[in-house]
Coordinates of C-alpha atoms and ligand atoms in Angstrom, one line a residue:
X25 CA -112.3 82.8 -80.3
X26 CA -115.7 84.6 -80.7
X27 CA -116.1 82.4 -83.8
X28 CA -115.2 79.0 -82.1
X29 CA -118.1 80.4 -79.4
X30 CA -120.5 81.1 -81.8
X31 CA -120.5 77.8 -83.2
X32 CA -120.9 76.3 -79.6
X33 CA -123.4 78.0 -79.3
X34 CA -125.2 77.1 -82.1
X35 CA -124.2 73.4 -81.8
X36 CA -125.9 73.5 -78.1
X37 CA -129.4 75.3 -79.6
X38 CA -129.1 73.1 -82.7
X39 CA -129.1 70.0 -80.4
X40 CA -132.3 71.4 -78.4
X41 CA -133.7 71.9 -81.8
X42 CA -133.2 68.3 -82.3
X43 CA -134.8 67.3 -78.7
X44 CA -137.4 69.4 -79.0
X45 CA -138.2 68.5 -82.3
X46 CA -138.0 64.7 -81.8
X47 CA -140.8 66.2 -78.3
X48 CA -143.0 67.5 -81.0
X49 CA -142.9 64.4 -83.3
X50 CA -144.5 62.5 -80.4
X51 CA -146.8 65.6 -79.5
X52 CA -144.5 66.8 -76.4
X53 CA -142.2 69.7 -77.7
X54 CA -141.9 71.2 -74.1
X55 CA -140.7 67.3 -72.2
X56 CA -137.8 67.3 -75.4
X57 CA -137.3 70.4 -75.2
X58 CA -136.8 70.0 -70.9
X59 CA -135.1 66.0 -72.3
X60 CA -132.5 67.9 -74.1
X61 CA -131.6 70.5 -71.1
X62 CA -131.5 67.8 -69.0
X63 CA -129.2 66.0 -71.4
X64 CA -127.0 68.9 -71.5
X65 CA -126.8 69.6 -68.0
X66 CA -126.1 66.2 -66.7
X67 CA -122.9 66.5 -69.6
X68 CA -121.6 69.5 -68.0
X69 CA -121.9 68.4 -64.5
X70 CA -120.0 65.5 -65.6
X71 CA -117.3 67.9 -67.8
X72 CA -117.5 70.1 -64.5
X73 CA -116.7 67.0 -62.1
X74 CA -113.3 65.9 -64.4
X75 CA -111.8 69.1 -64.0
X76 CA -112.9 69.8 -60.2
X77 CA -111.2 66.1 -59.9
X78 CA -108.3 67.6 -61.8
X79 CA -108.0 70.3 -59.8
X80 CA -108.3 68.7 -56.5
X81 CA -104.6 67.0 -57.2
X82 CA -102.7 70.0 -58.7
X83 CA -99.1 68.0 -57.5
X84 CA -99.3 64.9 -59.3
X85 CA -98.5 66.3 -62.3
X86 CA -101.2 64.7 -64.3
X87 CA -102.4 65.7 -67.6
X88 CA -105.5 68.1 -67.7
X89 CA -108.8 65.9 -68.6
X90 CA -110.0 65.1 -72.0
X91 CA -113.2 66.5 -74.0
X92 CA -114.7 67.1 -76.7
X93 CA -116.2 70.5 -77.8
X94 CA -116.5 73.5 -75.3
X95 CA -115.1 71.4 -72.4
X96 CA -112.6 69.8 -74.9
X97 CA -111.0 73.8 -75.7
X98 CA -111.1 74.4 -71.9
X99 CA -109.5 71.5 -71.2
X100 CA -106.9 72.1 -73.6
X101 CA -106.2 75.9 -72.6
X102 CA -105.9 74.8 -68.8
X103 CA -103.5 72.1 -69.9
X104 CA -101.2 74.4 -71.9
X105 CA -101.4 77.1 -68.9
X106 CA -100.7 74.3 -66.5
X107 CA -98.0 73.0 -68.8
X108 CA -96.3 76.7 -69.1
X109 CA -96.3 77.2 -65.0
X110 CA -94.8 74.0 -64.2
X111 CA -91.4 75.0 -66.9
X112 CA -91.5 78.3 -65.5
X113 CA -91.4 76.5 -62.1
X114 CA -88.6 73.9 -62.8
X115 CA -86.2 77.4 -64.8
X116 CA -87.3 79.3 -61.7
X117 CA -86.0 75.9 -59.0
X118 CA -82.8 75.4 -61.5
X119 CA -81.5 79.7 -60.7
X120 CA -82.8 79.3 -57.2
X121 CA -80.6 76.3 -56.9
X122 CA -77.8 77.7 -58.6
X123 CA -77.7 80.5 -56.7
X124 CA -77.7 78.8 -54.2
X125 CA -75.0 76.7 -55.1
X126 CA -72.9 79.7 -56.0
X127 CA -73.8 81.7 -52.6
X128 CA -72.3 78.4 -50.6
X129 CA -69.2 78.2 -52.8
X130 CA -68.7 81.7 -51.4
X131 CA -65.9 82.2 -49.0
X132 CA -67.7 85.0 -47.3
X133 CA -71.0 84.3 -45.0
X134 CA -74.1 85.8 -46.1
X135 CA -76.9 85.8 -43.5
X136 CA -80.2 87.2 -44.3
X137 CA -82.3 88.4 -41.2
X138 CA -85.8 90.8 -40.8
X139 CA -85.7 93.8 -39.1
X140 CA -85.5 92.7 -36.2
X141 CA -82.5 90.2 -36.8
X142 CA -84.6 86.9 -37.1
X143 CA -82.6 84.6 -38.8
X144 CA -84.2 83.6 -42.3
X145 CA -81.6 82.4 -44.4
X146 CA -77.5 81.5 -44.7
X147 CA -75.2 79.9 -46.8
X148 CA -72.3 77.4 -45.6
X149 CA -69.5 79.9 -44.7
X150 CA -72.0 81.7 -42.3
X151 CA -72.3 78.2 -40.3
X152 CA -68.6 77.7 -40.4
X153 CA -67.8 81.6 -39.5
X154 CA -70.2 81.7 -36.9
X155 CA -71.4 79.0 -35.9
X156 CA -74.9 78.5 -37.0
X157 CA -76.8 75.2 -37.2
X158 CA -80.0 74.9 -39.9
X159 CA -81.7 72.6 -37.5
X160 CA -82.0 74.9 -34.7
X161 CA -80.9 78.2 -35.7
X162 CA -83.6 78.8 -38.3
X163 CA -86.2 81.5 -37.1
X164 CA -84.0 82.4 -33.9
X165 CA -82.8 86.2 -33.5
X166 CA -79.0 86.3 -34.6
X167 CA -78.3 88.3 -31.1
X168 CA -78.8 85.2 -29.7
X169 CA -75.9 83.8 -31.5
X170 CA -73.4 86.5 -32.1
X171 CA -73.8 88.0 -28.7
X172 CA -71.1 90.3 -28.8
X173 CA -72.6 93.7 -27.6
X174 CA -70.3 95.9 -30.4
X175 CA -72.6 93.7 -33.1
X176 CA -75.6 94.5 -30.8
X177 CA -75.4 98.3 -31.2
X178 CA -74.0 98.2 -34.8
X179 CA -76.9 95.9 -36.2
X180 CA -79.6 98.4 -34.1
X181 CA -77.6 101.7 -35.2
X182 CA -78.7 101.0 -38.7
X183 CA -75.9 103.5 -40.3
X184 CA -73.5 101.1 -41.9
X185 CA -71.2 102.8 -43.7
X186 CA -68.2 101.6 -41.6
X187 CA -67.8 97.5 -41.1
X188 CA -67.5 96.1 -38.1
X189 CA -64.7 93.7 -36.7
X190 CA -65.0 91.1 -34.0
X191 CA -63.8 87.6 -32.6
X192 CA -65.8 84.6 -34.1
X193 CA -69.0 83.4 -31.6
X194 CA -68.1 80.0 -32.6
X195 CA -64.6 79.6 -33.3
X196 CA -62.8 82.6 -31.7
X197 CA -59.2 82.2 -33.1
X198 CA -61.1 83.4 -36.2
X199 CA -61.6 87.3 -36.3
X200 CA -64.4 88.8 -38.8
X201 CA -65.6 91.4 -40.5
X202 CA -69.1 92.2 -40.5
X203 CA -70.8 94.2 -42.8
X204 CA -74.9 94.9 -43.2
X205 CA -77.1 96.3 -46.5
X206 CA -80.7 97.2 -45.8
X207 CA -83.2 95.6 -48.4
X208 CA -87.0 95.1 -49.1
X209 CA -89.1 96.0 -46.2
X210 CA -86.1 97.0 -43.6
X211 CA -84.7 93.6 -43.8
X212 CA -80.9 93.0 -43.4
X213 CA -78.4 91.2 -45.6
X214 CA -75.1 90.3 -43.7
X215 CA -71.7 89.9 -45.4
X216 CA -69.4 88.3 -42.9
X217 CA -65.7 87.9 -43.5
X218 CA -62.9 86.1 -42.5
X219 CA -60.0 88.8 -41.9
X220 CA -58.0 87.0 -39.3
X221 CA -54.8 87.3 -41.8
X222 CA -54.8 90.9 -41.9
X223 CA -56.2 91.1 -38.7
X224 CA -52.6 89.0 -37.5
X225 CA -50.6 91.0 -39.6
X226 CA -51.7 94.6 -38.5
X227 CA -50.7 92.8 -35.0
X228 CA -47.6 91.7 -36.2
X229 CA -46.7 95.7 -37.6
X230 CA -48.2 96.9 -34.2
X231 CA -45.7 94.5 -32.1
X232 CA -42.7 95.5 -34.3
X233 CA -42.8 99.4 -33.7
X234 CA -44.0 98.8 -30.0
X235 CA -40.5 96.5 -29.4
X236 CA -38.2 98.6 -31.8
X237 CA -39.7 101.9 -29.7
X238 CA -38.6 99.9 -26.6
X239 CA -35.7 98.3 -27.4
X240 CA -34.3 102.1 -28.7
X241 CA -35.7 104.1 -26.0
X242 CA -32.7 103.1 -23.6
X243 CA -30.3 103.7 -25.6
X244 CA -31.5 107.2 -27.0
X245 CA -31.8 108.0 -23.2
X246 CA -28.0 107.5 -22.7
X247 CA -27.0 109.5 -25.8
X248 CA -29.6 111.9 -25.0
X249 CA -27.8 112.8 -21.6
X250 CA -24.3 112.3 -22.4
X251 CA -25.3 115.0 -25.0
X252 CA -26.9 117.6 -22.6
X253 CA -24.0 117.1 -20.5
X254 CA -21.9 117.7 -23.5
X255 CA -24.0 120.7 -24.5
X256 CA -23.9 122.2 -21.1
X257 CA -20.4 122.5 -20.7
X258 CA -20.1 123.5 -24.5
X259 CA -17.8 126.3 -23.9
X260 CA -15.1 123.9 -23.6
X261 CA -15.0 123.2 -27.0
X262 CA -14.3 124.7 -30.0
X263 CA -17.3 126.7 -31.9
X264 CA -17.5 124.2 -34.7
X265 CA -18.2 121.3 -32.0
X266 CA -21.0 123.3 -30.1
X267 CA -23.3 124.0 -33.0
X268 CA -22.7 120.2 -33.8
X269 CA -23.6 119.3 -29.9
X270 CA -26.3 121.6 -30.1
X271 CA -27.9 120.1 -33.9
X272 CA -27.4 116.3 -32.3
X273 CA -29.4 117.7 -29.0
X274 CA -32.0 119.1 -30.8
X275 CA -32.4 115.7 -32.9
X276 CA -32.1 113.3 -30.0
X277 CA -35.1 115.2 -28.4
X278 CA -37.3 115.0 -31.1
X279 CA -36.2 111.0 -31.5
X280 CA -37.4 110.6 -28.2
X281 CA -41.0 112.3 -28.5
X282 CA -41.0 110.3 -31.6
X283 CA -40.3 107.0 -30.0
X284 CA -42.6 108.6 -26.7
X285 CA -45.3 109.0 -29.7
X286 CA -44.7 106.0 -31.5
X287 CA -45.3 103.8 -27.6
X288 CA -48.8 106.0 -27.0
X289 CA -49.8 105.3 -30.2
X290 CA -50.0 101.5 -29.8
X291 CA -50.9 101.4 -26.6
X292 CA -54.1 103.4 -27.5
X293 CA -54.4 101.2 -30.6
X294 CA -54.1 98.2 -28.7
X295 CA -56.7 99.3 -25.8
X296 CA -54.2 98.2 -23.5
X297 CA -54.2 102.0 -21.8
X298 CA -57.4 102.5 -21.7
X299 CA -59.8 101.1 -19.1
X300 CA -59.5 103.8 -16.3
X301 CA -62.3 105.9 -16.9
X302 CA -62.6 108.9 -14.8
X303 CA -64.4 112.3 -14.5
X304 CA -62.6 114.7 -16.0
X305 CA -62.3 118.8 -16.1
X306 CA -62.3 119.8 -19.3
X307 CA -61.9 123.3 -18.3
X308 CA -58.9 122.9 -16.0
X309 CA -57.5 121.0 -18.6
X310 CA -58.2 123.4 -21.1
X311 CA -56.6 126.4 -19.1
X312 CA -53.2 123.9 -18.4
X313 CA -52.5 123.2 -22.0
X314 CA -53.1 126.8 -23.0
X315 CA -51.2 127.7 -20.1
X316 CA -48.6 125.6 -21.8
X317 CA -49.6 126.4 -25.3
X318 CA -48.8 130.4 -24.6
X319 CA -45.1 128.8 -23.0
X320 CA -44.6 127.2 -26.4
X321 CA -45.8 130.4 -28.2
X322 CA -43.1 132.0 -26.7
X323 CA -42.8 135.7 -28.4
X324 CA -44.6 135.3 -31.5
X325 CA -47.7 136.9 -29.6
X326 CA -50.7 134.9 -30.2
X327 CA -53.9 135.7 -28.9
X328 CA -55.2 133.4 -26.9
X329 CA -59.0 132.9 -26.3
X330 CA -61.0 129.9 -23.8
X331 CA -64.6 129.8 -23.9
X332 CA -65.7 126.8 -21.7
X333 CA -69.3 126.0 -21.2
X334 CA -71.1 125.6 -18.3
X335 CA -70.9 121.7 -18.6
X336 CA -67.3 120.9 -18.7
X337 CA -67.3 117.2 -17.2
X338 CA -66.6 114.4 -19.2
X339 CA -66.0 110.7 -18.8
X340 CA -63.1 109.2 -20.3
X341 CA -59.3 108.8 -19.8
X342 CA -57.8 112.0 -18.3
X343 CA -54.3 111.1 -19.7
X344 CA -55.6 110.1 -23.2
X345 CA -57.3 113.2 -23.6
X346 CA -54.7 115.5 -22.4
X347 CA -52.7 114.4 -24.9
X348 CA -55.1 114.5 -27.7
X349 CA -56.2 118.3 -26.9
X350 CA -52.8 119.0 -26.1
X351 CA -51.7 117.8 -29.6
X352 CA -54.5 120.0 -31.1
X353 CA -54.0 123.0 -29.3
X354 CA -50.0 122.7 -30.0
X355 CA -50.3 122.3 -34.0
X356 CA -52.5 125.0 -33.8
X357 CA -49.4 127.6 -32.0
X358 CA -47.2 125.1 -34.4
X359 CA -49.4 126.4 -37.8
X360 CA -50.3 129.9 -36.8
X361 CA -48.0 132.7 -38.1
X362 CA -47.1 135.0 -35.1
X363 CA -49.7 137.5 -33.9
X364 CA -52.3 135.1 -35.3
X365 CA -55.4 134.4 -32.8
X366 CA -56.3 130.3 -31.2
X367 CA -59.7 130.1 -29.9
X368 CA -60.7 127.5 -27.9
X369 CA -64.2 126.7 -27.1
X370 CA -66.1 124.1 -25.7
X371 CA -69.9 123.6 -25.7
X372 CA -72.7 120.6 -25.1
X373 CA -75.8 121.1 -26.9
X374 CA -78.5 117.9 -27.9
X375 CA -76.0 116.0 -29.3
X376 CA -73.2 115.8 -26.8
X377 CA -70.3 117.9 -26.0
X378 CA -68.4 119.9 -28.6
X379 CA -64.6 120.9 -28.3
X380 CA -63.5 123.3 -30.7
X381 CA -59.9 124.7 -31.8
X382 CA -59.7 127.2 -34.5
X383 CA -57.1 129.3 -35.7
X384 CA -56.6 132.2 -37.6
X385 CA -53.1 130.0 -39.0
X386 CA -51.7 129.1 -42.3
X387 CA -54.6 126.4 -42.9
X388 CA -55.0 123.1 -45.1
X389 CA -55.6 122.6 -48.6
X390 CA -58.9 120.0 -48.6
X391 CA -57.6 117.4 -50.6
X392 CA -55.3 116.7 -47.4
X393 CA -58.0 116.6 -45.2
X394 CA -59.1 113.3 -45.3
X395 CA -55.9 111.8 -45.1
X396 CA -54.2 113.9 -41.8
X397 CA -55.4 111.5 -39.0
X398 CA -52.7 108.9 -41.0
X399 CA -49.4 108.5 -39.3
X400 CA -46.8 110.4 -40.8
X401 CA -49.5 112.1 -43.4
X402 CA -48.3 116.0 -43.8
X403 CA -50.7 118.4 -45.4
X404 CA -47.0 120.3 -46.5
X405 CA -43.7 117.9 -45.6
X406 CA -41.4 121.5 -46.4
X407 CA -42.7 122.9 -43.2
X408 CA -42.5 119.8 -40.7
X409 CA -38.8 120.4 -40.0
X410 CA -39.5 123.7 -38.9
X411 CA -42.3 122.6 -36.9
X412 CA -40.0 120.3 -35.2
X413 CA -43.8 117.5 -35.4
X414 CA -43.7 113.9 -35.4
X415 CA -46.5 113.2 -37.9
X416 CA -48.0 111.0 -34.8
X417 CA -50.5 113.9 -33.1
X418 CA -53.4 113.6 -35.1
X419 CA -53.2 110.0 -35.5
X420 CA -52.7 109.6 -31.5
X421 CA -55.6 112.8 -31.1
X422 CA -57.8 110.5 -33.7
X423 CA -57.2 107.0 -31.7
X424 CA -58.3 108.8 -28.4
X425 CA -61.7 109.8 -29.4
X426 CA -62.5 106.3 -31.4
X427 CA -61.5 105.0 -27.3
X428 CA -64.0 107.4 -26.2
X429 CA -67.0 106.9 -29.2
X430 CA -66.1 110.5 -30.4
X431 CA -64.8 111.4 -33.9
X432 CA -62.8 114.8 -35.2
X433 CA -64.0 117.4 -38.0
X434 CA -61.1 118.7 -39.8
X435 CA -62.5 122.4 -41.2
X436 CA -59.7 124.1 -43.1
X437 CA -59.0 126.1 -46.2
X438 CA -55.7 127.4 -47.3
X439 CA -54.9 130.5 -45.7
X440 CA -58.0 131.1 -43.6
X441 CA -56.8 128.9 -40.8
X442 CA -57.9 125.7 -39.1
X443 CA -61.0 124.4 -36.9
X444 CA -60.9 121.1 -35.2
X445 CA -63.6 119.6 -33.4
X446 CA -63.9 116.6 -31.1
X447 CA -67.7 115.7 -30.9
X448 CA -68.4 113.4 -27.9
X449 CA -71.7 111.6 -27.7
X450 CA -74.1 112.7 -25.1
X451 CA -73.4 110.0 -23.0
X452 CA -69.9 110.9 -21.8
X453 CA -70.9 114.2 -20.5
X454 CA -70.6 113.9 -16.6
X455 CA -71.8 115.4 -13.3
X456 CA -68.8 116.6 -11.3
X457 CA -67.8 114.3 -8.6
X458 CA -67.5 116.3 -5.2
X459 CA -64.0 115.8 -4.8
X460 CA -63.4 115.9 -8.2
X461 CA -64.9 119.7 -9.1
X462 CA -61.2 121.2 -8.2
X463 CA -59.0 118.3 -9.7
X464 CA -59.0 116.4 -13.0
X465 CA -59.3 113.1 -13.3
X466 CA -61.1 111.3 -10.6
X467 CA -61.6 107.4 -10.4
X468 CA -65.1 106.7 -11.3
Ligands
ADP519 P1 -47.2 117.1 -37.1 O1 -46.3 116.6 -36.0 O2 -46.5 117.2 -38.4 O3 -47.8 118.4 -36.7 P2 -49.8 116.0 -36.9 O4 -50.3 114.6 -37.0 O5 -50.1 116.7 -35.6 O6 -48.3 116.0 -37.3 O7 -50.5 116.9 -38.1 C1 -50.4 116.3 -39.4 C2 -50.4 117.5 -40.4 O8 -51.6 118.2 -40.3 C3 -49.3 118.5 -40.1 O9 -48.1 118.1 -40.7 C4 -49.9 119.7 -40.8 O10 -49.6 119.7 -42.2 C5 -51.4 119.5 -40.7 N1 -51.9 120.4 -39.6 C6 -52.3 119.9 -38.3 N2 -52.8 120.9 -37.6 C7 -52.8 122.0 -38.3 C8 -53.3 123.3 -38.2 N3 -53.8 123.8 -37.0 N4 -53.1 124.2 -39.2 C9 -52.6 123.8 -40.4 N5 -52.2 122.5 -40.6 C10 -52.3 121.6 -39.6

């Protein structure tokens, strides 16, 4: 390169030689040597005016100018660069459009949107699942369109971890499940799917033990008195028969908080109890269901222990969470060796309220833990008959607190006994009613 520009160099000095030479034949060196600089000049201006021409029009597509020497190599060099951009243009177009292509063959919708939910891009199974239309969607904010208020809070709560399901804005037979990455610069990527399959089937499995725990409720009921009748005049029969009344008693009742279990269970999976929201005591509460907790203790002498905070009102379903502290408090007389200590406490600090059950009981191996809030899901099966549990309370304790935005913390090791803790948002705690400061469970 330094070579080529040497030689330029010496062709434009060798050609003012010339000019000023031919200026000094005649007796005016200075006027050639101003002739040839002139010359030269009006050449580049010329060279300079091609490419600027060039330039101007960068989409047509047309070659770079032609020249010869200094003007010719730039030329030539632009031409190649301008060459090399436009191919890496066209390979760069090609994946766009291929990904593009691949993106819409996708059964899932993809939406992209900015932080603040504008909507930027989508492929063809986002317009189908929810309804949006290039033409006038494009640059809108997507809470305009999906205006369901469960998507409002779970785009703005920015932890997304868990997906979210709703009913389709546009077609709502459809149900879908939403799910949101961050990327770039706090930007969101949407994944929407179509789960109204599963969604129809879990609804199907919900229905079936909801009408097989009604349909065998009546009958249970019948053999479940004939038998106490049976069990209460016992004498009349012979030894062998009362221990057999007694065993088919005993196994009838527990059918019955099993089918009792089984019907609270999908009604609080359903939503179809929930709705009456009330003020609630947590302290009377409390002091009932260890009231009742010390009844079920009976003589294995546990040590009770209630430490209620100062702020013990909380809105929610009194019913619902009766029976989910009822559940907790019970498992933990159920799993607690006799003589062993429960402590329950409940406390509010920034975060919301906090109600805590802790035992001094057998405890739970942590490979369990994750998995106790399932239906049916024993940490130890051997122990369950003794027990006398349904497998349903934790999943029935666990459905409660999703109905009231709280969630349980299972702490537990084997042998150094239990804690679990409902954590209820802020938002629930309550002022006391007037009326309501001696009951539980006013009407708000
Ligand atoms: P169950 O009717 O069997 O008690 P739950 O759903 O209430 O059913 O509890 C599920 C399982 O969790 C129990 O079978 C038991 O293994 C374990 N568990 C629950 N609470 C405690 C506790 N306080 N201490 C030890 N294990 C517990």
């Amino acid at each position: 390169m330094n070579y080529k520009w040497s030689r330029y160099l010496r062709l434009i000095l060798a050609f003012l030689a010339v000019t000023t030479g031919a200026g000094l034949a005649f007796g005016y060196p200075v006027e050639g040597l101003l002739a040839g600089l002139f010359i030269y000049l009006t050449w580049t201006l010329a060279q300079s005016r091609k490419l600027y021409q060039w330039l101007a029009n960068p989409g047509t597509g047309e070659a770079a100018p032609e020249s010869v020497g200094l003007w010719g190599d730039i030329f030539d060099g632009l031409h190649k660069l301008h060459r090399g951009h436009l191919a890496t243009q066209d390979r760069l177009l090609a994946q766009f459009n291929r990904l593009q292509e691949s993106t819409n063959a996708m059964r899932d919708g993809v939406v992209m949107t900015d932080a603040e939910g504008v909507l930027e891009w989508w492929n063809g199974s986002a317009e189908y699942l929810l309804g949006l239309k290039r033409q006038t969607d494009l640059g809108q904010p997507i809470h305009n369109l999906v205006r369901a208020p469960a998507f409002q809070v779970y785009f703005r709560q920015r932890d997304y971890r868990e997906p979210l399901e709703l009913r389709s804005p546009a077609r709502p037979h459809l149900h879908l499940q939403i799910l949101i990455s961050l990327f770039g610069e706090d930007d969101r990527l949407i994944v929407v799917k179509d789960v109204t399959r599963l969604f129809q089937l879990e609804q199907m499995r919900r229905d079936f033990v909801s009408n097989v725990s009604h349909e065998m409720r009546t009958p249970l009921t019948v053999i479940s008195g004939y038998l106490e009748t049976l069990v209460d005049n016992s004498e009349e029969f012979p030894p062998r028969w009362q221990r057999a009344l007694r065993t088919m008693a005993q196994q009838s009742a527990r059918m019955e908080s099993l089918i009792t279990d089984l019907l609270l269970l999908s009604k609080l999976e359903t939503g179809e109890d929930h709705g009456i929201e009330a003020v609630v005591d947590v302290r009377a509460m409390c002091q009932q269901i260890s009231n009742d907790a010390r009844a079920l203790s009976g003589d294995s002498g546990h040590e009770f222990q209630l430490d209620i905070g100062e702020r013990h009102f909380l809105r929610g379903d009194g019913d619902q969470l009766r029976s989910a502290f009822s559940n907790l408090i019970f498992n933990a007389v159920k799993y607690t060796p006799a003589g062993g200590k429960i402590e329950i406490r409940w406390h509010t600090d920034r975060e919301g309220a906090h109600l805590s059950v802790k035992d001094s009981g057998i405890g739970i191996d942590p490979v369990h833990i994750p998995r106790l809030t399932e239906r049916f899901y024993r940490a130890d099966p051997s122990r369950h008959k003794e027990t006398g549990g349904t497998g349903l309370g934790l999943a029935i304790v666990k459905h409660v607190l999703l109905n009231h935005d709280a969630r349980l913390e299972i702490l537990s090791r084997i042998g150094d006994g239990s804690e679990f803790i409902c954590h209820f948002p802020r938002e629930r705690l309550a002022e006391p009613l007037p009326e309501s400061a001696a009951e539980t469970g006013d009407e708000v």
